[in-house]
Structure formats: C-alpha cells, structure tokens
PDB file of C-alpha atoms in Angstrom:
ATOM      1  CA  MET A 196      -2.822   0.332  -4.109  1.00  0.00           C
ATOM      2  CA  LEU A 197      -3.700   3.736  -5.580  1.00  0.00           C
ATOM      3  CA  SER A 198      -1.091   5.810  -3.765  1.00  0.00           C
ATOM      4  CA  THR A 199       1.794   3.476  -4.609  1.00  0.00           C
ATOM      5  CA  ALA A 200       0.738   2.997  -8.233  1.00  0.00           C
ATOM      6  CA  ALA A 201       0.396   6.763  -8.664  1.00  0.00           C
ATOM      7  CA  ALA A 202       3.847   7.275  -7.100  1.00  0.00           C
ATOM      8  CA  VAL A 203       5.386   4.797  -9.547  1.00  0.00           C
ATOM      9  CA  ARG A 204       3.617   6.495 -12.444  1.00  0.00           C
ATOM     10  CA  ALA A 205       4.805   9.923 -11.297  1.00  0.00           C
ATOM     11  CA  ALA A 206       8.399   8.674 -11.082  1.00  0.00           C
ATOM     12  CA  ARG A 207       8.268   6.837 -14.426  1.00  0.00           C
ATOM     13  CA  PRO A 208       5.452   8.104 -16.658  1.00  0.00           C
ATOM     14  CA  ASP A 209       6.647   5.670 -19.328  1.00  0.00           C
ATOM     15  CA  ALA A 210       5.959   2.570 -17.187  1.00  0.00           C
ATOM     16  CA  ASP A 211       3.131   0.227 -18.149  1.00  0.00           C
ATOM     17  CA  LEU A 212       1.236  -0.728 -14.987  1.00  0.00           C
ATOM     18  CA  VAL A 213      -1.011  -3.708 -14.307  1.00  0.00           C
ATOM     19  CA  LEU A 214      -3.185  -3.074 -11.228  1.00  0.00           C
ATOM     20  CA  SER A 215      -4.307  -6.469  -9.967  1.00  0.00           C
ATOM     21  CA  MET A 216      -7.099  -5.727  -7.489  1.00  0.00           C
ATOM     22  CA  ASP A 217      -9.181  -8.290  -5.619  1.00  0.00           C
ATOM     23  CA  PRO A 218     -12.643  -6.834  -4.913  1.00  0.00           C
ATOM     24  CA  ASP A 219     -14.240 -10.293  -4.646  1.00  0.00           C
ATOM     25  CA  HIS A 220     -12.345 -11.022  -1.429  1.00  0.00           C
ATOM     26  CA  MET A 221     -11.900  -7.598   0.158  1.00  0.00           C
ATOM     27  CA  PRO A 222     -11.138  -6.630   2.817  1.00  0.00           C
ATOM     28  CA  TRP A 223      -8.166  -8.938   3.282  1.00  0.00           C
ATOM     29  CA  GLY A 224      -7.504  -7.890   6.861  1.00  0.00           C
ATOM     30  CA  VAL A 225     -10.277 -10.083   8.270  1.00  0.00           C
ATOM     31  CA  HIS A 226      -9.010 -13.275   6.594  1.00  0.00           C
ATOM     32  CA  ALA A 227      -6.680 -15.901   8.044  1.00  0.00           C
ATOM     33  CA  PRO A 228      -3.015 -15.527   7.034  1.00  0.00           C
ATOM     34  CA  GLU A 229      -3.071 -18.592   4.767  1.00  0.00           C
ATOM     35  CA  ALA A 230      -6.076 -17.196   2.913  1.00  0.00           C
ATOM     36  CA  ILE A 231      -4.285 -13.882   2.389  1.00  0.00           C
ATOM     37  CA  VAL A 232      -1.246 -15.724   1.006  1.00  0.00           C
ATOM     38  CA  GLY A 233      -3.530 -17.451  -1.491  1.00  0.00           C
ATOM     39  CA  ARG A 234      -5.062 -14.179  -2.630  1.00  0.00           C
ATOM     40  CA  VAL A 235      -1.648 -12.497  -2.976  1.00  0.00           C
ATOM     41  CA  LEU A 236      -0.360 -15.332  -5.163  1.00  0.00           C
ATOM     42  CA  ALA A 237      -3.568 -15.331  -7.220  1.00  0.00           C
ATOM     43  CA  GLY A 238      -3.271 -11.586  -7.827  1.00  0.00           C
ATOM     44  CA  ALA A 239       0.330 -11.869  -8.977  1.00  0.00           C
ATOM     45  CA  ARG A 240      -0.451 -14.759 -11.300  1.00  0.00           C
ATOM     46  CA  ALA A 241      -3.402 -12.871 -12.782  1.00  0.00           C
ATOM     47  CA  ALA A 242      -1.068  -9.963 -13.571  1.00  0.00           C
ATOM     48  CA  LEU A 243       1.402 -12.309 -15.233  1.00  0.00           C
ATOM     49  CA  ASP A 244      -1.377 -13.913 -17.268  1.00  0.00           C
ATOM     50  CA  ALA A 245      -2.594 -10.496 -18.379  1.00  0.00           C
ATOM     51  CA  SER A 246       0.915  -9.678 -19.558  1.00  0.00           C
ATOM     52  CA  GLY A 247       0.933 -12.720 -21.858  1.00  0.00           C
ATOM     53  CA  THR A 248       3.709 -14.381 -19.858  1.00  0.00           C
ATOM     54  CA  ALA A 249       2.382 -17.888 -20.521  1.00  0.00           C
ATOM     55  CA  GLU A 250       2.733 -17.445 -24.285  1.00  0.00           C
ATOM     56  CA  ASP A 251       5.859 -15.281 -24.188  1.00  0.00           C
ATOM     57  CA  PRO A 252       8.096 -15.466 -21.093  1.00  0.00           C
ATOM     58  CA  ALA A 253       9.876 -12.325 -22.285  1.00  0.00           C
ATOM     59  CA  ALA A 254       6.632 -10.402 -21.671  1.00  0.00           C
ATOM     60  CA  ALA A 255       6.806 -11.015 -17.928  1.00  0.00           C
ATOM     61  CA  PRO A 256       6.533  -7.901 -15.750  1.00  0.00           C
ATOM     62  CA  ASP A 257       9.801  -6.259 -14.760  1.00  0.00           C
ATOM     63  CA  ALA A 258       8.733  -6.295 -11.103  1.00  0.00           C
ATOM     64  CA  ILE A 259       5.900  -7.329  -8.807  1.00  0.00           C
ATOM     65  CA  VAL A 260       5.024  -4.602  -6.297  1.00  0.00           C
ATOM     66  CA  VAL A 261       2.900  -5.427  -3.264  1.00  0.00           C
ATOM     67  CA  PRO A 262       1.356  -2.058  -2.316  1.00  0.00           C
ATOM     68  CA  CYS A 263      -0.417  -3.350   0.782  1.00  0.00           C
ATOM     69  CA  ASN A 264       0.902  -3.801   4.294  1.00  0.00           C
ATOM     70  CA  THR A 265      -1.370  -6.739   5.150  1.00  0.00           C
ATOM     71  CA  ALA A 266      -0.450  -8.514   1.901  1.00  0.00           C
ATOM     72  CA  SER A 267       3.250  -7.867   2.505  1.00  0.00           C
ATOM     73  CA  VAL A 268       3.118  -9.031   6.123  1.00  0.00           C
ATOM     74  CA  HIS A 269       1.616 -12.382   5.174  1.00  0.00           C
ATOM     75  CA  GLY A 270       2.471 -12.971   1.513  1.00  0.00           C
ATOM     76  CA  LEU A 271       5.910 -11.557   0.747  1.00  0.00           C
ATOM     77  CA  THR A 272       7.867 -14.705   1.608  1.00  0.00           C
ATOM     78  CA  SER A 273       5.626 -16.879  -0.574  1.00  0.00           C
ATOM     79  CA  LEU A 274       5.733 -14.407  -3.460  1.00  0.00           C
ATOM     80  CA  ARG A 275       9.513 -14.253  -3.397  1.00  0.00           C
ATOM     81  CA  ALA A 276       9.764 -18.025  -3.272  1.00  0.00           C
ATOM     82  CA  ALA A 277       7.476 -18.264  -6.309  1.00  0.00           C
ATOM     83  CA  PHE A 278       8.907 -15.508  -8.526  1.00  0.00           C
ATOM     84  CA  GLU A 279      12.394 -14.426  -7.488  1.00  0.00           C
ATOM     85  CA  PRO A 280      15.060 -14.169  -8.794  1.00  0.00           C
ATOM     86  CA  ARG A 281      13.319 -14.146 -12.193  1.00  0.00           C
ATOM     87  CA  ILE A 282      11.040 -11.236 -11.196  1.00  0.00           C
ATOM     88  CA  PRO A 283      11.941  -8.870  -8.324  1.00  0.00           C
ATOM     89  CA  VAL A 284       9.244  -8.599  -5.649  1.00  0.00           C
ATOM     90  CA  VAL A 285       8.954  -5.326  -3.719  1.00  0.00           C
ATOM     91  CA  GLY A 286       6.863  -5.211  -0.561  1.00  0.00           C
ATOM     92  CA  THR A 287       5.431  -2.433   1.568  1.00  0.00           C
ATOM     93  CA  VAL A 288       6.738  -1.894   5.084  1.00  0.00           C
ATOM     94  CA  PRO A 289       5.184   0.550   7.553  1.00  0.00           C
ATOM     95  CA  PRO A 290       7.646   3.506   7.684  1.00  0.00           C
ATOM     96  CA  ILE A 291       8.377   3.069  11.375  1.00  0.00           C
ATOM     97  CA  LYS A 292      12.113   3.749  11.054  1.00  0.00           C
ATOM     98  CA  PRO A 293      11.819   7.281   9.609  1.00  0.00           C
ATOM     99  CA  ALA A 294       8.996   8.127  12.015  1.00  0.00           C
ATOM    100  CA  VAL A 295      11.090   7.115  15.010  1.00  0.00           C
ATOM    101  CA  GLY A 296      13.862   9.349  13.675  1.00  0.00           C
ATOM    102  CA  ARG A 297      11.443  12.252  14.133  1.00  0.00           C
ATOM    103  CA  GLY A 298      11.237  11.508  17.840  1.00  0.00           C
ATOM    104  CA  GLY A 299       8.470  10.072  19.936  1.00  0.00           C
ATOM    105  CA  PRO A 300       6.037   8.958  20.937  1.00  0.00           C
ATOM    106  CA  VAL A 301       5.016   7.316  17.640  1.00  0.00           C
ATOM    107  CA  ALA A 302       1.631   5.764  16.817  1.00  0.00           C
ATOM    108  CA  VAL A 303       1.262   3.144  14.092  1.00  0.00           C
ATOM    109  CA  TRP A 304      -2.195   3.159  12.535  1.00  0.00           C
ATOM    110  CA  SER A 305      -2.912  -0.112  10.747  1.00  0.00           C
ATOM    111  CA  THR A 306      -5.564  -2.719  10.117  1.00  0.00           C
ATOM    112  CA  VAL A 307      -6.481  -5.028  12.968  1.00  0.00           C
ATOM    113  CA  ALA A 308      -4.662  -7.930  11.251  1.00  0.00           C
ATOM    114  CA  THR A 309      -1.458  -5.969  10.677  1.00  0.00           C
ATOM    115  CA  SER A 310      -1.448  -4.435  14.167  1.00  0.00           C
ATOM    116  CA  ARG A 311      -1.619  -7.929  15.690  1.00  0.00           C
ATOM    117  CA  SER A 312       1.037  -9.397  13.418  1.00  0.00           C
ATOM    118  CA  ARG A 313       4.412 -10.538  14.638  1.00  0.00           C
ATOM    119  CA  TYR A 314       5.853  -8.795  11.574  1.00  0.00           C
ATOM    120  CA  GLN A 315       4.813  -5.318  12.693  1.00  0.00           C
ATOM    121  CA  GLN A 316       5.916  -6.010  16.245  1.00  0.00           C
ATOM    122  CA  SER A 317       9.326  -7.072  14.928  1.00  0.00           C
ATOM    123  CA  LEU A 318       9.626  -3.780  13.037  1.00  0.00           C
ATOM    124  CA  ILE A 319       8.796  -1.870  16.215  1.00  0.00           C
ATOM    125  CA  GLU A 320      11.396  -3.845  18.166  1.00  0.00           C
ATOM    126  CA  GLU A 321      14.030  -3.416  15.450  1.00  0.00           C
ATOM    127  CA  PHE A 322      13.563   0.282  14.742  1.00  0.00           C
ATOM    128  CA  GLY A 323      12.050   1.593  17.975  1.00  0.00           C
ATOM    129  CA  GLN A 324      15.440   2.766  19.257  1.00  0.00           C
ATOM    130  CA  GLY A 325      14.056   3.355  22.728  1.00  0.00           C
ATOM    131  CA  VAL A 326      11.194   5.525  21.444  1.00  0.00           C
ATOM    132  CA  GLU A 327       7.672   4.705  22.596  1.00  0.00           C
ATOM    133  CA  VAL A 328       5.806   3.165  19.634  1.00  0.00           C
ATOM    134  CA  VAL A 329       2.090   2.465  20.116  1.00  0.00           C
ATOM    135  CA  PRO A 330       0.109   0.222  17.714  1.00  0.00           C
ATOM    136  CA  VAL A 331      -3.337   1.671  16.972  1.00  0.00           C
ATOM    137  CA  PRO A 332      -5.741  -0.790  15.285  1.00  0.00           C
ATOM    138  CA  CYS A 333      -8.151   1.017  12.956  1.00  0.00           C
ATOM    139  CA  PRO A 334     -11.215  -1.207  12.498  1.00  0.00           C
ATOM    140  CA  GLY A 335     -13.317  -0.222   9.507  1.00  0.00           C
ATOM    141  CA  LEU A 336     -11.023   2.530   8.227  1.00  0.00           C
ATOM    142  CA  ALA A 337      -9.689   0.684   5.169  1.00  0.00           C
ATOM    143  CA  GLU A 338     -13.213  -0.443   4.281  1.00  0.00           C
ATOM    144  CA  ALA A 339     -14.521   3.118   4.606  1.00  0.00           C
ATOM    145  CA  VAL A 340     -11.765   4.403   2.302  1.00  0.00           C
ATOM    146  CA  GLU A 341     -12.474   1.569  -0.123  1.00  0.00           C
ATOM    147  CA  SER A 342     -16.093   2.651  -0.403  1.00  0.00           C
ATOM    148  CA  ALA A 343     -15.248   6.387  -0.464  1.00  0.00           C
ATOM    149  CA  ASP A 344     -17.865   6.945   2.244  1.00  0.00           C
ATOM    150  CA  PRO A 345     -16.986  10.257   3.967  1.00  0.00           C
ATOM    151  CA  GLY A 346     -19.194   9.596   6.991  1.00  0.00           C
ATOM    152  CA  ALA A 347     -17.697   6.163   7.597  1.00  0.00           C
ATOM    153  CA  VAL A 348     -14.191   7.553   7.046  1.00  0.00           C
ATOM    154  CA  ASP A 349     -14.751  10.298   9.618  1.00  0.00           C
ATOM    155  CA  ALA A 350     -16.160   7.839  12.168  1.00  0.00           C
ATOM    156  CA  ALA A 351     -13.254   5.407  11.752  1.00  0.00           C
ATOM    157  CA  ILE A 352     -10.713   8.243  11.965  1.00  0.00           C
ATOM    158  CA  ALA A 353     -12.381   9.507  15.146  1.00  0.00           C
ATOM    159  CA  HIS A 354     -12.167   6.012  16.655  1.00  0.00           C
ATOM    160  CA  ALA A 355      -8.435   5.773  15.867  1.00  0.00           C
ATOM    161  CA  THR A 356      -7.760   9.321  17.042  1.00  0.00           C
ATOM    162  CA  GLU A 357      -9.318   8.569  20.442  1.00  0.00           C
ATOM    163  CA  ARG A 358      -6.868   5.663  20.818  1.00  0.00           C
ATOM    164  CA  THR A 359      -3.832   7.691  19.798  1.00  0.00           C
ATOM    165  CA  PRO A 360      -1.915   9.044  22.810  1.00  0.00           C
ATOM    166  CA  PRO A 361      -2.342  12.839  22.961  1.00  0.00           C
ATOM    167  CA  GLU A 362       1.428  13.418  23.163  1.00  0.00           C
ATOM    168  CA  THR A 363       2.066  11.533  19.891  1.00  0.00           C
ATOM    169  CA  SER A 364       4.382  13.466  17.573  1.00  0.00           C
ATOM    170  CA  ALA A 365       4.407  11.090  14.582  1.00  0.00           C
ATOM    171  CA  VAL A 366       1.783   8.777  13.088  1.00  0.00           C
ATOM    172  CA  VAL A 367       2.775   5.977  10.745  1.00  0.00           C
ATOM    173  CA  LEU A 368       0.040   5.201   8.229  1.00  0.00           C
ATOM    174  CA  GLY A 369       0.521   1.446   8.200  1.00  0.00           C
ATOM    175  CA  CYS A 370      -2.128   0.741   5.577  1.00  0.00           C
ATOM    176  CA  THR A 371      -1.855   2.133   2.064  1.00  0.00           C
ATOM    177  CA  HIS A 372      -5.573   2.933   2.070  1.00  0.00           C
ATOM    178  CA  TYR A 373      -4.872   5.567   4.695  1.00  0.00           C
ATOM    179  CA  ASP A 374      -2.539   7.449   2.335  1.00  0.00           C
ATOM    180  CA  LEU A 375      -5.632   8.602   0.450  1.00  0.00           C
ATOM    181  CA  ILE A 376      -7.062  10.448   3.454  1.00  0.00           C
ATOM    182  CA  GLU A 377      -3.993  12.169   4.887  1.00  0.00           C
ATOM    183  CA  GLU A 378      -5.749  15.531   5.090  1.00  0.00           C
ATOM    184  CA  PRO A 379      -8.743  14.437   7.213  1.00  0.00           C
ATOM    185  CA  ILE A 380      -6.432  12.366   9.436  1.00  0.00           C
ATOM    186  CA  SER A 381      -4.189  15.374  10.015  1.00  0.00           C
ATOM    187  CA  GLU A 382      -7.232  17.524  10.753  1.00  0.00           C
ATOM    188  CA  ALA A 383      -8.564  15.008  13.265  1.00  0.00           C
ATOM    189  CA  LEU A 384      -5.182  14.981  14.994  1.00  0.00           C
ATOM    190  CA  GLU A 385      -5.294  18.808  14.935  1.00  0.00           C
ATOM    191  CA  GLY A 386      -1.950  18.883  13.166  1.00  0.00           C
ATOM    192  CA  ARG A 387      -0.050  17.798  16.266  1.00  0.00           C
ATOM    193  CA  ALA A 388       1.539  14.754  14.624  1.00  0.00           C
ATOM    194  CA  GLU A 389       3.538  14.379  11.408  1.00  0.00           C
ATOM    195  CA  LEU A 390       2.211  11.651   9.111  1.00  0.00           C
ATOM    196  CA  PHE A 391       4.511   9.061   7.522  1.00  0.00           C
ATOM    197  CA  THR A 392       3.502   7.047   4.443  1.00  0.00           C
ATOM    198  CA  ALA A 393       5.305   4.389   2.404  1.00  0.00           C
ATOM    199  CA  ALA A 394       4.183   4.995  -1.205  1.00  0.00           C
ATOM    200  CA  GLY A 395       7.112   7.179  -2.270  1.00  0.00           C
ATOM    201  CA  ALA A 396       9.656   4.869  -0.661  1.00  0.00           C
ATOM    202  CA  VAL A 397       8.124   1.794  -2.315  1.00  0.00           C
ATOM    203  CA  ALA A 398       8.190   3.487  -5.721  1.00  0.00           C
ATOM    204  CA  ALA A 399      11.839   4.460  -5.194  1.00  0.00           C
ATOM    205  CA  GLN A 400      12.766   0.932  -4.089  1.00  0.00           C
ATOM    206  CA  THR A 401      11.047  -0.508  -7.161  1.00  0.00           C
ATOM    207  CA  LEU A 402      13.181   1.622  -9.460  1.00  0.00           C
ATOM    208  CA  ARG A 403      16.318   0.715  -7.494  1.00  0.00           C
ATOM    209  CA  ARG A 404      15.575  -3.009  -7.860  1.00  0.00           C
ATOM    210  CA  LEU A 405      15.132  -2.475 -11.599  1.00  0.00           C
ATOM    211  CA  GLY A 406      18.298  -0.400 -11.890  1.00  0.00           C
ATOM    212  CA  VAL A 407      16.513   2.509 -13.563  1.00  0.00           C
ATOM    213  CA  PRO A 408      16.524   6.149 -12.444  1.00  0.00           C
ATOM    214  CA  PRO A 409      13.448   8.254 -11.722  1.00  0.00           C
ATOM    215  CA  ALA A 410      12.462  10.273 -14.779  1.00  0.00           C
ATOM    216  CA  PRO A 411       9.350  12.267 -13.853  1.00  0.00           C
ATOM    217  CA  SER A 412       9.798  14.660 -16.780  1.00  0.00           C
ATOM    218  CA  LEU A 413       9.296  11.950 -19.406  1.00  0.00           C
ATOM    219  CA  PRO A 414       6.098  12.134 -21.477  1.00  0.00           C
ATOM    220  CA  LEU A 415       3.174  10.141 -20.131  1.00  0.00           C
ATOM    221  CA  THR A 416       3.236   7.108 -22.439  1.00  0.00           C
ATOM    222  CA  GLY A 417       2.716   4.267 -19.963  1.00  0.00           C
ATOM    223  CA  THR A 418      -0.562   2.385 -19.946  1.00  0.00           C
ATOM    224  CA  VAL A 419      -2.659   1.284 -16.971  1.00  0.00           C
ATOM    225  CA  THR A 420      -4.391  -2.103 -17.096  1.00  0.00           C
ATOM    226  CA  VAL A 421      -6.845  -2.961 -14.303  1.00  0.00           C
ATOM    227  CA  LEU A 422      -7.820  -6.456 -13.188  1.00  0.00           C
ATOM    228  CA  ALA A 423     -10.632  -7.182 -10.737  1.00  0.00           C
ATOM    229  CA  SER A 424     -10.002 -10.606  -9.175  1.00  0.00           C
ATOM    230  CA  GLY A 425      -8.416 -11.651 -12.463  1.00  0.00           C
ATOM    231  CA  ARG A 426     -11.029 -10.103 -14.770  1.00  0.00           C
ATOM    232  CA  PRO A 427     -10.345  -7.129 -17.061  1.00  0.00           C
ATOM    233  CA  ALA A 428     -11.951  -4.081 -15.471  1.00  0.00           C
ATOM    234  CA  MET A 429     -11.900  -0.331 -15.036  1.00  0.00           C
ATOM    235  CA  LEU A 430     -10.806   1.483 -11.903  1.00  0.00           C
ATOM    236  CA  PRO A 431     -13.765   1.405  -9.518  1.00  0.00           C
ATOM    237  CA  GLU A 432     -15.751   4.608  -9.293  1.00  0.00           C
ATOM    238  CA  ALA A 433     -14.766   5.022  -5.650  1.00  0.00           C
ATOM    239  CA  ALA A 434     -11.103   5.248  -6.706  1.00  0.00           C
ATOM    240  CA  LEU A 435     -11.858   8.397  -8.659  1.00  0.00           C
ATOM    241  CA  ALA A 436     -12.768  10.185  -5.425  1.00  0.00           C
ATOM    242  CA  TYR A 437      -9.047  10.372  -4.654  1.00  0.00           C
ATOM    243  CA  ALA A 438      -6.258  12.291  -6.410  1.00  0.00           C
ATOM    244  CA  PRO A 439      -4.070   9.195  -7.013  1.00  0.00           C
ATOM    245  CA  GLY A 440      -7.006   7.417  -8.665  1.00  0.00           C
ATOM    246  CA  GLN A 441      -7.574  10.408 -10.898  1.00  0.00           C
ATOM    247  CA  ALA A 442      -3.858  10.468 -11.816  1.00  0.00           C
ATOM    248  CA  LEU A 443      -4.015   6.823 -12.880  1.00  0.00           C
ATOM    249  CA  THR A 444      -6.837   7.546 -15.315  1.00  0.00           C
ATOM    250  CA  ARG A 445      -4.878  10.131 -17.271  1.00  0.00           C
ATOM    251  CA  VAL A 446      -4.625   8.985 -20.889  1.00  0.00           C
ATOM    252  CA  PRO A 447      -1.123   8.321 -22.285  1.00  0.00           C
ATOM    253  CA  GLN A 448       0.133  10.764 -24.879  1.00  0.00           C
ATOM    254  CA  PRO A 449       0.367   9.472 -28.455  1.00  0.00           C
TER     255      PRO A 449
END
C-alpha cells in the first residue's frame, strides 16, 4: 500500500492515515478468494477500531481505501456492503483503460491470483477496444518487493519480462507492490514500454469521493498510524527501502 498511501499524503499532507497491513497472512495472492475477503474485512475493522469508532462513531474514518489489486478484485463488494454509504470505499483497478489509449499491444503484469481472475478479464474485455492485451502473471514478484530483496526482485522481473511480448508498448502494473520498482522494471524492458500505475488515480478518486480538493502545498500535519494484522506497529524496515515508505515516515510539523 506504500505507493497509494504516499500519493494520498502528497495530495493532502493534512490527512491522518491509518495503514492497516496484514503481515501475518501475506502474501494474499496465494489464498482462496473467500479467505482474502475475510482478511480485507478484518483489516478494515482493525482500522476502524484504531480510530476509536466503537466508542465514538463520529471518529470513523472519512474513507476506506483498498490499495491492492488482489484485495479489490475479491473484497470490494463485501467491503461496500459492510460500510457504504456510511463510509466511502475506494478500490484499486489496474489502469488498463489509459494504457490501451496509448496503443498496443499492452501487457498487464499482476499476481497469479489477479491475472486468473474474472475481474481482470472483464476489465480487458471492457476497455480493450480492439487492442491486444496480454495478461502476464508475475509469480514471486510481490513477495520479493515485500522483502526488499534486490536479487529476488531482479529474478522475478526477468521472469515476467521473458513472458512479455517484445512488441509491447505499454505495461500495466497490476499490483501496487510493483509501483515501488518502476525503475528496474523499465530497465529490464529496455525502456520500450511505458509503465502505467494506479496510485495517483486512486488518491485522486479518494479526494473526489470525499468532496475535497487536492492541496499539496498545505503543511505536513497529518499523522500516520500503522497496524500489523490489527496490532499497533511501525512501518516494516523493508518499507524504508522505497521512496514512498520514506515519505510516510516524515514527521508532521508542529
């Protein structure tokens, strides 16, 4: 979730963020859909509990953002049924539509679970517009990013690159983990394909749902609270290997 959370913080430095991570059950992509739904709901409820919602309903978060493609594919409907219209729920969709607008062919890099999902296939059918769109499962890439292991990252990128058609002109990063390694992905593709990520669009949609404008020039006053499978925690050390993780650790101004 680092790239999306950092994008929200950049757009609204005054926003208080609760990052509800789930290290006890990662990676989610290998779990059955019903198990993923359970983890998504548990993460949202942990964030609400941390906000003191049980004691004071007025303290409920302004929005629930799901900065994960796999979680959105499987859990968005259940989250919306549980929390909307009281709390807006914003999901993450692979940016296939803007990538197709660039021309084709287009490759969609995603986890094995997301690449096999009917949800992603429906997006390809809806937005493909006659352009060739090729799903590229990326086994191990999210896990390698999660551990900040450069060797494992390079190996997983190489595996995905080999399965990406050489004439590809656009690559959709269909997992928010991949946002953190745009540079090595671009290098592996030798710059021949433009990369498309969702973090900025999700941040913008969150503000639209809340009816508030971006205000990146505001002082940094928003706090960042981290939960690890419901427990108070710090950002994991691996997160600090990436620029968005470093941005989220900046201390609010008094």
